[in-house]
Amino acid sequence: MTLPNHVLPPVAPYSHAVRAGDFLFVTGQLAEDPQTGEVIKGTIEQQTQQVMENLKLVLNYVKANFNRVVMARIFVTDFRYYETVNRIYASYFEAERLPCRTTVGVMGLAGLGDVEIDLIVYCGD
């Protein structure tokens, strides 16, 4: 599944999300401008906010939301960003509905972004 009307244009050969049974696997999102696909080179706050908004775009398109997320993986280029990323990430979830999560420090990300997040979403009843 790729978003229509060139929203979040893929910068590589991938789908924004793939459904397998009752699960939806959402491709890792960077801080891309949804219209151009260019990674925003802002503060970690700006980048994390854009990543979460991009994930929200994908979830809204498939008629899901953050309450259905069962697993998230966060990739950061510097663990000094950890608390900031956590604060912004957590603001998109209800406190009693937090998903499982892994956070990984990496040497670099595509587009030279500083944070990338992917999701696994439960779409069953």
Short mmCIF file of C-alpha atoms in Angstrom, two decimals:
data_model
loop_
_atom_site.label_atom_id
_atom_site.label_comp_id
_atom_site.label_asym_id
_atom_site.label_seq_id
_atom_site.Cartn_x
_atom_site.Cartn_y
_atom_site.Cartn_z
CA MET A 1 0.00 0.00 0.00
CA THR A 2 1.37 3.36 -1.06
CA LEU A 3 -0.29 6.64 -0.17
CA PRO A 4 -2.16 8.28 -3.08
CA ASN A 5 -1.59 11.67 -4.71
CA HIS A 6 2.17 11.55 -4.19
CA VAL A 7 1.84 12.06 -0.42
CA LEU A 8 5.06 10.89 1.24
CA PRO A 9 6.57 9.88 -2.09
CA PRO A 10 8.68 6.75 -1.56
CA VAL A 11 12.39 7.49 -1.91
CA ALA A 12 13.22 3.81 -2.45
CA PRO A 13 11.37 0.71 -3.70
CA TYR A 14 8.97 0.08 -0.78
CA SER A 15 5.33 0.27 0.24
CA HIS A 16 4.23 2.52 3.08
CA ALA A 17 2.52 -0.44 4.71
CA VAL A 18 1.81 -4.10 4.04
CA ARG A 19 -1.01 -6.05 5.61
CA ALA A 20 -0.41 -9.69 6.54
CA GLY A 21 -3.47 -11.28 8.11
CA ASP A 22 -4.54 -9.17 11.07
CA PHE A 23 -1.28 -7.23 11.18
CA LEU A 24 -0.15 -4.13 9.33
CA PHE A 25 3.58 -3.52 9.00
CA VAL A 26 4.31 0.19 8.56
CA THR A 27 7.58 1.13 6.89
CA GLY A 28 9.99 3.20 8.94
CA GLN A 29 9.29 6.88 8.54
CA LEU A 30 11.87 9.62 8.57
CA ALA A 31 11.23 13.33 9.01
CA GLU A 32 10.24 13.68 5.36
CA ASP A 33 8.22 16.56 4.05
CA PRO A 34 5.01 14.77 2.99
CA GLN A 35 4.85 16.67 -0.30
CA THR A 36 8.47 16.53 -1.48
CA GLY A 37 9.89 13.47 0.26
CA GLU A 38 12.90 15.53 1.34
CA VAL A 39 14.14 14.86 4.88
CA ILE A 40 13.72 17.92 7.08
CA LYS A 41 17.03 18.96 8.59
CA GLY A 42 15.68 20.47 11.78
CA THR A 43 16.09 19.94 15.49
CA ILE A 44 15.46 16.50 16.94
CA GLU A 45 12.12 17.86 18.21
CA GLN A 46 11.09 18.93 14.71
CA GLN A 47 12.29 15.67 13.18
CA THR A 48 10.52 13.46 15.72
CA GLN A 49 7.28 15.43 15.40
CA GLN A 50 7.41 15.03 11.60
CA VAL A 51 8.15 11.31 11.87
CA MET A 52 5.10 10.84 14.10
CA GLU A 53 2.92 12.95 11.79
CA ASN A 54 4.08 10.85 8.82
CA LEU A 55 3.18 7.67 10.68
CA LYS A 56 -0.19 9.22 11.49
CA LEU A 57 -0.75 9.89 7.75
CA VAL A 58 -0.18 6.22 6.97
CA LEU A 59 -2.37 5.04 9.86
CA ASN A 60 -5.18 7.41 8.90
CA TYR A 61 -5.06 6.21 5.30
CA VAL A 62 -5.65 2.61 6.38
CA LYS A 63 -8.27 3.71 8.93
CA ALA A 64 -6.14 2.77 11.93
CA ASN A 65 -4.68 4.83 14.77
CA PHE A 66 -1.92 4.75 17.36
CA ASN A 67 -4.15 2.81 19.79
CA ARG A 68 -3.85 -0.20 17.46
CA VAL A 69 -0.02 -0.18 17.45
CA VAL A 70 1.40 -3.28 19.15
CA MET A 71 5.11 -2.79 18.40
CA ALA A 72 7.34 0.14 17.52
CA ARG A 73 11.00 0.30 16.63
CA ILE A 74 12.86 3.56 17.02
CA PHE A 75 16.23 4.19 15.42
CA VAL A 76 18.28 7.20 16.57
CA THR A 77 21.69 8.42 15.52
CA ASP A 78 22.56 9.75 18.97
CA PHE A 79 21.28 8.47 22.32
CA ARG A 80 21.47 12.00 23.68
CA TYR A 81 18.18 12.42 21.75
CA TYR A 82 16.55 9.57 23.71
CA GLU A 83 14.52 11.61 26.22
CA THR A 84 13.34 14.12 23.62
CA VAL A 85 12.26 11.39 21.22
CA ASN A 86 10.50 9.55 24.08
CA ARG A 87 8.56 12.63 25.13
CA ILE A 88 7.25 13.38 21.63
CA TYR A 89 6.64 9.71 20.76
CA ALA A 90 4.67 9.12 23.98
CA SER A 91 2.43 12.12 23.31
CA TYR A 92 0.83 10.20 20.40
CA PHE A 93 -0.29 7.31 22.60
CA GLU A 94 -2.70 6.91 25.47
CA ALA A 95 -0.69 6.10 28.62
CA GLU A 96 -2.58 2.84 29.17
CA ARG A 97 -2.16 1.73 25.52
CA LEU A 98 1.59 1.93 24.99
CA PRO A 99 2.96 -0.64 22.51
CA CYS A 100 6.00 -2.85 22.94
CA ARG A 101 9.11 -1.08 21.73
CA THR A 102 12.74 -1.39 20.78
CA THR A 103 15.11 1.56 20.49
CA VAL A 104 18.33 1.14 18.56
CA GLY A 105 21.28 3.47 18.19
CA VAL A 106 22.58 3.57 14.62
CA MET A 107 25.50 5.15 12.79
CA GLY A 108 23.27 6.73 10.15
CA LEU A 109 19.85 6.77 8.54
CA ALA A 110 18.65 7.31 4.98
CA GLY A 111 18.41 10.95 4.01
CA LEU A 112 20.77 11.78 6.88
CA GLY A 113 17.86 11.97 9.30
CA ASP A 114 18.38 11.52 13.02
CA VAL A 115 15.29 9.46 13.91
CA GLU A 116 13.24 6.79 12.16
CA ILE A 117 10.27 4.85 13.52
CA ASP A 118 8.42 1.84 12.15
CA LEU A 119 5.29 0.17 13.49
CA ILE A 120 3.40 -3.08 13.68
CA VAL A 121 -0.35 -2.52 13.97
CA TYR A 122 -3.02 -5.05 14.95
CA CYS A 123 -6.03 -4.70 12.64
CA GLY A 124 -8.16 -7.58 13.94
CA ASP A 125 -11.18 -7.34 16.19
#
